[in-house]
């Protein structure tokens, strides 16, 4: 498709100082003078901050006074402020897609130590932009209606809060959780820092609201199988795993669990971190929502072998058990998606020197959370594996965090969780408690005060990374104990601390299937595996896939208040999208020159967004502009050259290359 340009180019060039970010390395006045000398450049100016209101007003005023029809802004990355300058151009009556940005901050001043070379590079990029913008042709955004429903994936505290905010705003919400109950990791906690509120007391009412809210459809024991479409019009397939219990009939009476042919639990209880056993038919936990039993197909005799007395069926007064259940699928349409898929804890076995899995009295923090919980396997009594009560307890911070062998990042919650655990252990057992830390990070509201409180309670703090946990005794006092060997960096000595119990504050890390979820929703992951936000400051809950937002620890380690705040922000972003009623599609999409298309279908399987189909009548490829994201894959692959892309035509690219390579 050939675009004709009928008007002569009148170009304005604007060079930003960006404070000292650019001006410290680039001679902006030299660059301005160079730009003014280029063909078709009518005006060239500099300003301290082009993105500021005065900078934008300068562009608007010059467009009108000098009759400009093209604008080049030499400043920062287009990712940051391209929309800002497009709006300024549009406000002055110019087509916003007659703008071209030259990135002389990230690509020049920030990476070029030599000032003369930086200035020369800036001139080259501006020359390329001026050459390129002359080939721009008028484009316009298209509008597509938005489906008003919203999907929330993940039923932890972040997903729960986001769903409630949206539902209370009158939106239809689908909440999908792959576990048999919502609640996430917060449901496993006893108390929350720094206020020591009962975790269940805070969480359970919200779980009940989710279950009863008329605007929320709750699907537990379900997973997202397919996602197609685009912002405002996502088509999602949900896979429902069989519970073998009819959710609409079960009232959670527990009669089936009691009647199971297994008199005692034989299967590792996931909710209690394996500290107790459950039966093949079980309730996930006392406050589970929905309060419905579930049958584990990996351990149920009826499902595995087809032979069982089925006492559970006889005991159920509502005939809710159904061994004929099979997987089901539901197709839904939504306008926006919020991912709140949470995290998993670091496997402490990967640090064998700490003895987890070798020494029975080495626990993870989450395991001890279940021990101190009144609904846990010991009824809230902190005991060792042999039933004895510990007299000395060591809590090791940063297990898997701040460690180049595993995760270099800080997990954000370990210090405060360890302080909380030290308080609870001392309160429940009266034991002497040692906290082994690298740095104490008590950075948010009430955290430093809580640290001071724990200090006053007599908890001992030893600064230094623990070298090992061993049962090798070299003194009589160490016999029968676990010995923590650590360098105390405050006094400069290596210490050996004998304890009865070791608690490991393990790192937060991405879910095991985070990479698969990333591909399914077509979003990005950061280097550490957490889902990547659009911008760490200006778009902390948005992703590079429009209409998909992030909430909670799936985006990065954070505590409960931060997860809830981010969930509220994600809900607000989703509301903005669906309440607007339409989305505008960027015009940098691909197109097909039907006269040149041979119908070879090369482009169809290559499109990552399934945006290309074949017109059977004409025998040519057809691109759905709403689905196309402008990746250019089809353009590069087309053997006949029939595929092109707006804003990236051959003429524009060649002119830009020639501009960069010219002697400036």
XYZ file of C-alpha atoms in Angstrom:
664
model
C 0.000 0.000 0.000
C 1.631 3.274 -1.134
C 0.916 6.425 0.875
C 1.218 9.746 -0.936
C 2.279 12.926 0.875
C 0.875 16.029 -0.806
C 2.052 18.816 1.496
C 5.587 20.198 1.730
C 7.223 19.492 5.061
C 7.577 22.300 7.592
C 9.432 20.812 10.530
C 10.018 22.107 14.052
C 12.856 20.600 16.112
C 12.896 20.852 19.925
C 15.915 19.828 21.964
C 15.377 19.119 25.666
C 18.036 19.773 28.325
C 16.233 17.311 30.656
C 17.691 19.342 33.517
C 21.313 18.214 33.384
C 20.543 14.668 32.211
C 21.159 15.631 28.579
C 22.773 19.074 28.796
C 25.646 17.796 30.972
C 26.947 15.688 28.074
C 25.380 17.138 24.927
C 26.032 20.660 23.659
C 22.363 21.421 23.152
C 22.971 24.816 21.510
C 25.280 23.225 18.943
C 22.659 20.561 18.274
C 19.929 23.183 17.932
C 21.987 25.179 15.404
C 22.687 21.995 13.446
C 19.004 21.071 13.391
C 18.052 24.533 12.135
C 20.364 24.069 9.155
C 18.644 20.891 7.967
C 16.284 20.934 4.954
C 12.614 21.656 5.708
C 13.368 22.693 9.329
C 11.531 25.961 9.930
C 12.257 26.408 13.625
C 14.642 24.809 16.160
C 14.613 25.541 19.891
C 15.886 24.232 23.214
C 14.236 24.179 26.624
C 15.103 22.897 30.113
C 12.167 20.480 30.295
C 10.258 20.015 27.054
C 7.710 17.742 28.771
C 6.663 20.532 31.159
C 3.629 22.718 30.468
C 5.755 25.636 29.167
C 7.641 23.237 26.889
C 4.437 21.812 25.454
C 2.987 25.311 25.084
C 6.080 26.292 23.083
C 5.398 23.453 20.639
C 1.697 24.316 20.343
C 2.429 27.994 19.759
C 5.085 27.312 17.101
C 2.829 24.891 15.215
C 0.238 27.629 14.839
C 2.587 30.588 14.269
C 4.994 28.847 11.866
C 2.411 26.590 10.209
C 4.389 23.478 11.193
C 3.162 20.105 9.956
C 5.961 17.943 11.388
C 7.617 17.982 14.827
C 10.815 16.340 16.088
C 11.470 16.241 19.838
C 14.968 15.256 20.941
C 14.677 14.209 24.565
C 14.126 10.973 26.492
C 12.686 7.604 25.504
C 9.437 7.679 23.493
C 8.129 5.133 26.002
C 8.030 7.878 28.615
C 6.703 10.965 26.835
C 5.680 10.180 23.262
C 2.008 10.444 24.261
C 2.735 13.762 25.993
C 4.096 15.348 22.829
C 1.464 13.753 20.623
C -1.207 15.416 22.766
C 0.576 18.756 22.431
C 0.657 18.402 18.638
C -2.987 17.377 18.467
C -3.998 20.342 20.663
C -2.460 22.659 18.063
C -4.393 21.018 15.241
C -1.559 18.896 13.829
C -1.877 15.174 13.222
C -0.233 13.649 16.318
C 1.437 10.945 14.220
C 3.494 13.588 12.421
C 5.692 13.547 15.534
C 9.055 11.757 15.715
C 11.190 11.499 18.847
C 14.985 11.225 18.974
C 16.133 9.563 22.183
C 19.257 11.541 23.144
C 19.078 10.720 26.843
C 19.073 6.901 27.193
C 20.824 6.390 23.846
C 23.315 9.268 24.103
C 23.950 11.236 27.294
C 23.496 8.365 29.732
C 25.803 5.997 27.849
C 28.394 8.289 26.224
C 31.096 9.665 28.554
C 32.781 11.854 25.905
C 30.927 15.157 25.425
C 32.086 15.741 21.853
C 31.062 12.242 20.825
C 27.727 12.598 22.641
C 27.021 15.829 20.768
C 27.871 14.182 17.453
C 25.608 11.208 18.226
C 22.757 13.594 19.145
C 23.178 15.399 15.828
C 23.049 12.056 13.979
C 19.863 10.943 15.712
C 18.156 14.285 15.095
C 19.242 14.190 11.443
C 17.684 10.706 11.173
C 14.464 11.876 12.836
C 14.157 14.908 10.532
C 14.679 12.713 7.461
C 12.180 10.163 8.727
C 9.391 12.503 9.852
C 9.140 13.974 6.357
C 7.779 10.592 5.229
C 5.106 10.394 7.926
C 1.543 10.380 6.663
C -1.725 11.119 8.521
C -2.988 8.345 10.772
C -5.852 8.088 13.231
C -6.665 5.869 16.166
C -9.603 3.520 15.897
C -12.139 3.015 18.676
C -13.387 -0.386 19.840
C -16.127 -0.914 22.403
C -15.153 -2.401 25.770
C -16.801 -5.378 27.454
C -17.812 -4.242 30.966
C -16.862 -7.445 32.880
C -13.455 -7.895 34.541
C -11.443 -11.040 35.299
C -9.317 -11.357 38.453
C -6.873 -14.284 38.458
C -5.791 -15.351 41.928
C -7.740 -15.433 45.188
C -5.169 -14.223 47.715
C -5.608 -10.968 49.595
C -4.651 -8.912 46.519
C -7.147 -10.672 44.252
C -9.852 -10.538 46.929
C -9.425 -6.810 47.458
C -9.343 -6.023 43.733
C -12.486 -8.092 43.123
C -14.379 -6.395 45.949
C -13.406 -2.896 44.809
C -14.611 -3.648 41.295
C -17.788 -5.422 42.405
C -18.683 -2.602 44.795
C -18.336 -0.222 41.855
C -21.068 -2.186 40.116
C -18.903 -4.218 37.733
C -19.324 -7.877 36.911
C -16.249 -9.718 38.232
C -15.001 -13.248 37.611
C -12.576 -14.387 40.324
C -10.627 -17.518 39.377
C -8.515 -19.393 41.952
C -6.728 -22.646 41.203
C -6.778 -23.913 44.803
C -9.982 -25.341 46.346
C -10.391 -22.181 48.459
C -9.521 -18.508 48.220
C -7.358 -16.918 50.902
C -3.832 -17.493 49.628
C -0.860 -17.328 51.960
C -2.564 -14.848 54.270
C -5.011 -17.571 55.317
C -2.064 -19.569 56.676
C -0.836 -16.786 58.970
C -1.676 -16.441 62.644
C -1.128 -12.698 63.111
C -0.018 -9.831 60.910
C 2.739 -7.335 61.666
C 3.144 -4.732 63.074
C -0.268 -4.504 64.754
C -0.545 -8.240 65.551
C -4.093 -8.368 64.227
C -5.522 -11.860 63.844
C -5.026 -12.735 60.191
C -8.223 -14.801 59.978
C -10.232 -12.023 61.661
C -9.187 -9.631 58.908
C -9.377 -12.017 55.987
C -12.390 -14.252 56.654
C -15.049 -11.479 56.411
C -13.651 -10.455 53.039
C -13.674 -14.057 51.858
C -17.338 -14.281 52.869
C -18.100 -11.074 50.967
C -16.557 -12.591 47.856
C -18.788 -15.655 48.193
C -22.016 -13.705 48.660
C -21.472 -10.633 46.475
C -24.054 -10.530 43.665
C -21.544 -9.043 41.205
C -18.854 -11.692 41.746
C -18.724 -15.108 40.137
C -16.259 -17.165 42.173
C -14.596 -20.159 40.545
C -12.189 -22.076 42.763
C -10.279 -25.188 41.763
C -10.137 -23.654 38.281
C -7.426 -22.359 35.974
C -7.164 -20.116 32.931
C -6.543 -22.281 29.889
C -6.594 -19.824 26.995
C -6.584 -16.055 26.561
C -7.274 -14.359 23.239
C -8.368 -10.939 22.104
C -7.196 -7.492 23.118
C -7.792 -4.720 25.645
C -11.522 -4.256 26.116
C -12.392 -7.538 24.400
C -10.601 -10.511 25.911
C -11.934 -13.998 25.283
C -10.943 -16.356 28.093
C -11.397 -20.104 28.495
C -11.579 -21.305 32.105
C -10.906 -24.945 32.992
C -12.799 -26.278 36.012
C -11.147 -29.248 37.706
C -13.524 -31.835 39.170
C -13.955 -31.624 42.959
C -16.089 -34.774 42.883
C -18.364 -32.850 45.244
C -21.308 -30.797 43.977
C -20.538 -27.288 45.133
C -24.152 -26.168 44.993
C -25.249 -28.972 47.352
C -22.372 -29.247 49.858
C -22.796 -27.268 53.086
C -19.425 -28.147 54.600
C -20.815 -30.300 57.398
C -17.755 -32.581 57.301
C -19.741 -35.838 57.654
C -18.090 -37.243 54.540
C -14.620 -36.567 55.940
C -15.430 -38.338 59.183
C -16.924 -41.317 57.358
C -14.001 -41.861 54.959
C -12.658 -45.424 55.045
C -9.288 -43.966 56.069
C -9.702 -43.487 59.803
C -6.572 -41.350 59.978
C -5.063 -38.907 57.517
C -2.470 -40.395 55.188
C -1.790 -37.576 52.736
C 0.450 -34.551 53.297
C -1.725 -31.584 54.263
C -0.603 -28.778 51.956
C -2.321 -26.048 53.956
C -0.466 -27.086 57.131
C 2.820 -27.287 55.208
C 2.984 -31.067 55.670
C 2.991 -30.849 59.479
C -0.199 -32.918 59.549
C -1.949 -35.508 57.390
C -5.324 -35.320 55.734
C -7.725 -37.837 54.223
C -8.441 -38.211 50.473
C -11.685 -36.280 51.067
C -11.071 -33.151 53.082
C -11.970 -29.566 53.877
C -9.081 -27.261 52.815
C -9.152 -25.436 56.190
C -11.808 -24.399 58.723
C -12.571 -20.978 57.178
C -12.351 -22.199 53.563
C -14.391 -20.301 50.985
C -16.293 -21.932 49.453
C -16.841 -24.153 52.475
C -17.024 -27.250 50.311
C -15.247 -30.590 50.593
C -12.907 -31.749 47.851
C -11.669 -35.206 46.883
C -8.011 -35.679 45.955
C -7.911 -37.957 42.882
C -4.282 -38.891 43.616
C -5.181 -40.617 46.893
C -8.880 -41.595 46.687
C -9.310 -45.373 46.337
C -12.502 -45.047 44.330
C -10.885 -42.799 41.701
C -7.521 -44.570 41.645
C -8.624 -48.203 41.726
C -12.394 -48.156 41.358
C -12.719 -50.106 44.599
C -13.927 -48.467 47.794
C -16.769 -48.907 50.257
C -17.661 -45.272 49.555
C -18.671 -44.533 53.128
C -18.445 -40.845 52.278
C -21.325 -41.208 49.800
C -23.475 -42.952 52.391
C -22.693 -40.321 55.029
C -23.511 -37.267 52.908
C -27.060 -36.154 53.825
C -27.393 -34.040 50.657
C -26.063 -36.536 48.077
C -23.384 -34.027 47.090
C -20.622 -36.481 46.216
C -20.340 -37.244 42.508
C -17.527 -39.488 41.284
C -18.692 -38.992 37.693
C -17.577 -35.363 37.576
C -15.211 -34.473 34.763
C -13.302 -31.396 33.704
C -15.491 -28.621 32.343
C -14.728 -25.470 30.405
C -16.383 -22.077 30.457
C -15.836 -19.323 27.892
C -16.173 -15.749 29.096
C -15.614 -12.277 27.656
C -14.062 -9.511 29.733
C -12.750 -6.028 29.134
C -9.814 -6.111 31.546
C -7.757 -8.665 33.468
C -6.024 -8.340 36.841
C -3.321 -10.874 37.625
C -2.878 -11.543 41.350
C -1.295 -14.974 41.193
C 0.896 -14.539 44.269
C 4.144 -16.289 45.084
C 5.751 -19.409 46.458
C 8.355 -19.668 49.196
C 11.968 -20.547 48.532
C 12.874 -24.221 48.975
C 15.266 -24.144 51.933
C 16.741 -27.496 50.855
C 18.695 -25.560 48.240
C 20.879 -24.249 51.086
C 21.922 -27.571 52.634
C 24.218 -25.919 55.161
C 21.138 -24.736 57.062
C 20.030 -28.325 57.608
C 16.430 -28.087 56.427
C 15.240 -31.591 55.615
C 18.226 -33.119 57.465
C 17.583 -31.933 61.014
C 13.980 -32.450 62.186
C 13.892 -29.251 64.253
C 14.774 -26.896 61.402
C 11.522 -25.286 60.211
C 10.531 -22.715 57.620
C 8.742 -19.575 58.736
C 5.482 -20.703 57.137
C 5.639 -24.027 58.995
C 5.968 -22.236 62.325
C 3.081 -19.955 61.307
C 0.942 -23.085 61.218
C 2.298 -24.221 64.612
C 1.397 -20.937 66.329
C -2.056 -20.850 64.723
C -4.924 -22.020 66.912
C -6.378 -23.853 63.897
C -3.026 -25.456 63.102
C -1.870 -29.038 63.641
C -0.863 -28.435 67.286
C -3.695 -26.104 68.244
C -1.319 -23.172 68.585
C 1.195 -24.958 70.825
C 4.785 -24.503 69.610
C 6.426 -27.895 69.953
C 9.345 -29.722 68.409
C 8.948 -32.901 66.370
C 9.237 -35.002 69.543
C 6.561 -32.971 71.336
C 8.967 -31.057 73.597
C 8.715 -27.294 73.987
C 11.778 -25.352 72.767
C 13.780 -23.389 75.310
C 15.999 -21.598 72.778
C 15.017 -20.626 69.241
C 17.130 -19.169 66.425
C 15.496 -17.257 63.577
C 17.634 -16.835 60.453
C 16.761 -13.972 58.110
C 17.320 -13.749 54.331
C 17.275 -17.478 53.515
C 17.451 -17.384 49.729
C 17.190 -13.576 49.613
C 20.073 -11.143 49.180
C 22.095 -14.116 48.035
C 23.783 -14.149 44.631
C 23.586 -17.929 44.550
C 19.791 -17.788 44.623
C 17.940 -14.444 44.685
C 19.903 -11.178 44.877
C 16.782 -9.155 45.728
C 15.388 -8.423 49.184
C 12.103 -10.206 49.871
C 10.785 -7.158 51.725
C 8.877 -8.968 54.472
C 11.459 -11.273 56.081
C 12.719 -8.831 58.713
C 9.256 -7.946 59.964
C 7.977 -11.518 59.732
C 10.985 -12.634 61.783
C 10.338 -9.931 64.385
C 6.713 -11.002 64.594
C 7.712 -14.637 64.959
C 10.246 -13.762 67.677
C 7.490 -11.973 69.593
C 5.028 -14.856 69.213
C 7.549 -17.539 70.183
C 8.609 -15.606 73.253
C 4.978 -14.905 74.179
C 3.844 -18.532 73.759
C 6.864 -20.426 75.135
C 9.004 -17.983 77.080
C 11.995 -19.292 75.100
C 15.184 -17.335 74.564
C 15.058 -16.090 70.979
C 17.974 -15.130 68.722
C 17.468 -13.228 65.456
C 20.306 -13.527 62.936
C 20.069 -10.690 60.427
C 22.174 -8.996 57.744
C 20.505 -5.577 57.937
C 17.289 -4.713 59.752
C 14.795 -3.286 57.288
C 11.831 -1.873 59.212
C 10.853 0.813 56.733
C 7.093 1.383 56.798
C 4.478 2.756 59.155
C 4.749 1.269 62.635
C 7.604 -1.058 61.711
C 10.422 0.698 63.591
C 8.210 0.953 66.687
C 7.522 -2.785 66.496
C 11.268 -3.444 66.227
C 11.808 -1.382 69.389
C 9.053 -3.339 71.155
C 10.684 -6.681 70.313
C 14.032 -5.334 71.553
C 12.437 -4.386 74.873
C 10.981 -7.892 75.150
C 14.499 -9.282 75.364
C 14.932 -10.852 71.932
C 18.646 -11.016 71.080
C 19.844 -9.727 67.711
C 23.065 -10.907 66.089
C 24.179 -9.124 62.925
C 25.812 -11.426 60.394
C 24.995 -14.043 57.769
C 24.742 -17.516 59.258
C 27.423 -19.877 57.925
C 25.814 -23.175 58.907
C 23.464 -25.051 61.193
C 25.028 -28.225 62.555
C 24.483 -30.874 65.214
C 28.220 -31.253 65.799
C 28.839 -30.444 69.460
C 32.247 -29.308 70.657
C 31.132 -28.219 74.129
C 28.923 -29.977 76.684
C 26.294 -27.222 76.377
C 25.900 -28.036 72.671
C 25.067 -31.724 73.077
C 21.617 -32.590 71.760
C 21.261 -29.093 70.304
C 21.399 -27.491 66.886
C 24.387 -25.153 66.706
C 24.181 -21.976 64.645
C 27.617 -20.802 63.548
C 27.727 -17.122 62.601
C 30.119 -14.213 62.420
C 28.844 -11.461 64.697
C 29.914 -8.435 62.643
C 29.100 -5.993 65.460
C 31.773 -7.437 67.761
C 33.969 -9.073 65.126
C 33.934 -12.658 66.388
C 32.628 -16.013 65.166
C 29.979 -17.331 67.533
C 28.384 -20.739 68.082
C 24.826 -20.471 69.407
C 23.183 -23.733 70.576
C 19.391 -23.775 70.110
C 16.530 -26.266 70.240
C 14.730 -24.946 67.172
C 15.787 -23.116 64.003
C 13.324 -21.047 61.959
C 14.262 -20.068 58.398
C 12.771 -16.877 56.954
C 12.646 -18.070 53.359
C 12.509 -15.793 50.345
C 9.487 -14.959 48.284
C 9.922 -16.129 44.702
C 7.739 -16.307 41.565
C 5.220 -19.093 41.235
C 6.523 -22.263 39.632
C 4.387 -21.680 36.527
C 5.071 -17.927 36.256
C 6.756 -18.345 32.853
C 3.756 -20.275 31.494
C 1.349 -17.626 32.813
C 3.528 -14.932 31.261
C 3.224 -16.568 27.846
C -0.486 -17.225 28.237
C -1.271 -13.573 28.977
C 1.444 -12.223 26.671
C 3.151 -10.151 29.366
C 6.797 -9.768 30.344
C 8.849 -10.970 33.305
C 11.699 -9.135 34.980
C 15.113 -10.724 35.432
C 14.072 -12.248 38.758
C 11.003 -13.916 37.243
C 8.270 -11.686 38.676
C 5.803 -10.144 36.220
C 7.110 -6.894 34.765
C 5.220 -3.636 35.151
C 5.037 -1.088 32.323
C 7.058 1.488 34.280
C 8.403 1.174 37.843
C 7.187 4.663 38.781
C 4.566 5.802 36.277
C 2.952 2.437 35.547
C 3.545 0.144 38.542
C 0.362 -1.910 38.018
C 0.102 -1.797 34.217
C 1.773 -4.230 31.829
C 2.961 -3.843 28.264
C -0.200 -5.702 27.207
C -2.973 -3.134 27.338
C -5.869 -4.108 29.568
C -3.845 -6.488 31.773
C -2.856 -5.253 35.232
C -0.813 -6.617 38.152
C -1.548 -6.785 41.867
C 0.333 -8.225 44.809
C 3.477 -10.303 45.012
C 3.258 -11.625 41.439
C 4.764 -8.228 40.498
C 7.468 -8.355 43.198
C 7.956 -9.065 46.921
C 5.788 -6.950 49.199
C 3.805 -7.135 52.429
C 0.032 -7.245 52.924
C -0.600 -3.461 53.070
C 1.388 -2.911 49.872
C -0.407 -5.803 48.156
C -3.794 -4.367 49.104
C -2.774 -0.881 47.953
C -1.566 -2.236 44.639
C -4.754 -4.271 44.230
C -6.788 -1.096 44.709
C -4.652 0.680 42.122
C -5.060 -2.171 39.639
C -8.826 -2.127 40.207
C -8.871 1.632 39.569
C -6.961 1.187 36.309
C -9.360 -1.544 35.196
C -12.328 0.658 36.106
C -10.904 3.516 34.041
C -10.677 1.195 31.065
C -14.159 -0.316 31.226
C -15.971 2.846 32.358
C -14.620 4.745 29.374
C -16.636 2.401 27.196
C -14.093 2.186 24.407
C -10.394 1.729 23.774
C -8.345 3.528 21.181
C -6.121 1.311 19.060
C -2.720 2.654 18.078
C -2.404 2.889 14.285
C 1.122 1.428 14.094
C -0.441 -1.776 12.790
C 0.371 -3.945 9.803
C -1.602 -3.871 6.555
C -1.793 -6.014 3.418
C -1.482 -4.765 -0.165
C -4.046 -7.126 -1.679
C -2.705 -6.574 -5.194
C 0.691 -7.931 -4.137
C -0.486 -10.705 -1.792
C -0.068 -14.202 -3.260
C -2.098 -15.917 -0.534
C 0.845 -18.079 0.495
C -0.212 -18.010 4.185
C 3.362 -17.587 5.432
C 2.287 -14.800 7.762
C -0.663 -16.577 9.397
C 1.152 -19.056 11.681
C 3.882 -16.515 12.478
C 1.558 -13.900 13.995
C 1.882 -14.143 17.809
C -1.478 -12.410 18.294
C -3.575 -14.513 15.869
C -4.466 -11.290 14.081
C -4.145 -12.644 10.512
C -6.673 -14.765 8.660
C -7.168 -15.646 5.012
C -10.002 -14.336 2.883
C -11.118 -17.506 1.104
C -12.908 -15.563 -1.643
C -10.081 -13.170 -2.527
C -7.340 -15.621 -1.613
C -5.384 -12.997 0.336
C -4.355 -12.404 3.951
C -6.498 -10.133 6.129
C -5.269 -8.400 9.289
C -7.594 -7.658 12.198
C -6.469 -4.169 13.213
C -7.870 -4.596 16.719
C -5.735 -7.675 17.356
C -2.558 -6.488 15.637
C 0.066 -5.081 18.000
C 2.458 -3.827 15.339
C 5.253 -6.300 16.075
C 6.236 -6.437 12.389
C 6.757 -10.203 12.219
C 4.496 -10.607 9.205
C 6.121 -7.664 7.421
C 9.572 -9.190 7.754
C 8.391 -12.654 6.713
C 6.212 -11.788 3.709
C 8.010 -13.197 0.612
C 6.081 -10.984 -1.811
C 6.431 -7.732 0.118
C 2.670 -7.377 0.396
C 2.733 -6.776 4.150
C 3.606 -3.314 5.374
C 3.323 -1.455 8.650
C 2.134 2.025 9.459
C 4.887 4.218 10.958
C 7.491 1.697 9.804
C 7.341 1.811 6.018
C 10.414 1.000 3.962
C 10.788 4.653 2.959
C 10.697 5.817 6.578
C 13.237 3.237 7.733
C 15.631 3.848 4.831
C 15.513 7.613 5.351
C 16.207 7.141 9.061
C 19.188 4.873 8.352
C 20.616 7.316 5.811
C 20.201 10.121 8.325
C 22.112 8.253 11.021
C 24.936 7.289 8.668
C 25.383 10.746 7.164
C 28.513 12.716 8.105
C 27.274 15.232 10.682
